[in-house]
Tab-separated table of C-alpha atoms in Angstrom:
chain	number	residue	atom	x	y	z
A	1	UNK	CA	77.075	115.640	107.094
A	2	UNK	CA	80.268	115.800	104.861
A	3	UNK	CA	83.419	115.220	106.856
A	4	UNK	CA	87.239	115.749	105.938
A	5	UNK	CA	89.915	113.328	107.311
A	6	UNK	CA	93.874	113.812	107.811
A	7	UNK	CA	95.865	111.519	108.228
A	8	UNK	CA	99.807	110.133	108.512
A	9	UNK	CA	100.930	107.072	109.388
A	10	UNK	CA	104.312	106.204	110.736
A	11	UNK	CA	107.342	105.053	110.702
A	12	UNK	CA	108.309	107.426	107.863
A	13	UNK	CA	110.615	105.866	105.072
A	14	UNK	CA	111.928	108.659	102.377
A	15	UNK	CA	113.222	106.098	100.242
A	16	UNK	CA	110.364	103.234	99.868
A	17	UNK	CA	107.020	103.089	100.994
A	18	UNK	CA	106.616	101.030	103.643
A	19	UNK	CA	103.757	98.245	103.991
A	20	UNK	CA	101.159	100.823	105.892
A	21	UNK	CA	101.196	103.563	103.870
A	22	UNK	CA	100.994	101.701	100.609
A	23	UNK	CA	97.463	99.778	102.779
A	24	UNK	CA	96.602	103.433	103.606
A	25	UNK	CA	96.544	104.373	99.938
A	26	UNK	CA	94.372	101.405	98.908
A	27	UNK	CA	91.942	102.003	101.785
A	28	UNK	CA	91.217	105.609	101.068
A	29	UNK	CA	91.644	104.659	96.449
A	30	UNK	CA	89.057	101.849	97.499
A	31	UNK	CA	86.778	104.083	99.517
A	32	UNK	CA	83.774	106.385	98.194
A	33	UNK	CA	85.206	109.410	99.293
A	34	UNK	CA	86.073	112.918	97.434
A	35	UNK	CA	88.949	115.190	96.646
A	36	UNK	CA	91.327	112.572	98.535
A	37	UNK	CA	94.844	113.858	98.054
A	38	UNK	CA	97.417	111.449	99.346
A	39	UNK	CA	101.558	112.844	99.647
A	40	UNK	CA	104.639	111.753	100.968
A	41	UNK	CA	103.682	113.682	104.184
A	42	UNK	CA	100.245	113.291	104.986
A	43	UNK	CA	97.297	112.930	103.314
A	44	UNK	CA	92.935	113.866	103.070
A	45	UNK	CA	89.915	113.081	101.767
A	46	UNK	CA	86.262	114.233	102.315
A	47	UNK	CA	83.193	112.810	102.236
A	48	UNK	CA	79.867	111.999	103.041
A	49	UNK	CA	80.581	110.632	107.009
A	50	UNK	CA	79.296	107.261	106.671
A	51	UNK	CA	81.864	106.894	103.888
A	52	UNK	CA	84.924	108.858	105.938
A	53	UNK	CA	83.945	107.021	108.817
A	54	UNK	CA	84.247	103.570	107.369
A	55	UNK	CA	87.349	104.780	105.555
A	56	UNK	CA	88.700	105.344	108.853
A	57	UNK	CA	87.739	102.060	110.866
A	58	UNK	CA	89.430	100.369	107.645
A	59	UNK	CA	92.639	102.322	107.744
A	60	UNK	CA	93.520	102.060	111.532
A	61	UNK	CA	92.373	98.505	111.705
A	62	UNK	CA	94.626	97.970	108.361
A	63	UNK	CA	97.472	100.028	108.820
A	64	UNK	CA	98.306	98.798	112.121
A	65	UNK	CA	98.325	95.439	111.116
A	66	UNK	CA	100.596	96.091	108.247
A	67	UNK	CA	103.126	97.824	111.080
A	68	UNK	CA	102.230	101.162	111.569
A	69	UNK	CA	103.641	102.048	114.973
A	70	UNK	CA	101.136	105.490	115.299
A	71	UNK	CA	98.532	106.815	113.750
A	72	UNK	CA	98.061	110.638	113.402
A	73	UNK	CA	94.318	111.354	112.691
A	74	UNK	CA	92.090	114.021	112.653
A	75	UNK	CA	88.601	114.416	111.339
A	76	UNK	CA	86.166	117.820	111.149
A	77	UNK	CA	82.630	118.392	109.815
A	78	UNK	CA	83.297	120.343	106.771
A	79	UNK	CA	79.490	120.978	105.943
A	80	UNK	CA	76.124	119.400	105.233
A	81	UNK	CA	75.798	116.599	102.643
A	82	UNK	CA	74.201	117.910	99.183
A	83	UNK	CA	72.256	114.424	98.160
C-alpha cells in the first residue's frame, strides 16, 4: 500500500529554523520515500508504507527530542504499491 504523510511541527520560528524542523527535514531527506515536498508551513511525502511508516516513528521520536512542543500529523492510503 502507498501512503502519503503531512506533517508540521511546532513552535514556528519565521526567522530561523529551529532544531526540530531542521531533524524533520533530515528524517524525511534520509528516508526512501517519494515526491516529499518540505515548506516553511508544512510539509509531505509518499511512499511505500513500510517506508512512511518508519519515516514517521523516526520523526516523532526525533523531533520531540530536539524540542518540538506538538506534532501535527496525518497519514492516508493514497493507493496500492506498483513493485
Amino acid at each position: 500500500m502507498r501512503l502519503k504523510v503531512e506533517f508540521t511541527t511546532e513552535p514556528f520560528d519565521l526567522d530561523e529554523a529551529p532544531a526540530h524542523a531542521v531533524v524533520a527535514r533530515e528524517v524525511i531527506a534520509a528516508a526512501e520515500l517519494d515526491a516529499v515536498d518540505v515548506g516553511p508551513f508544512g510539509n509531505t511525502a509518499e511512499g511505500c508504507s513500510d517506508a512512511v511508516l518508519t519515516a514517521v516513528d523516526s520523526l516523532l521520536r526525533r523531533t520531540l527530542a530536539a524540542g518540538a512542543t506538538r506534532v501535527s500529523l496525518q497519514v492516508n492510503v493514497i493507493g496500492e504499491d506498483t513493485k
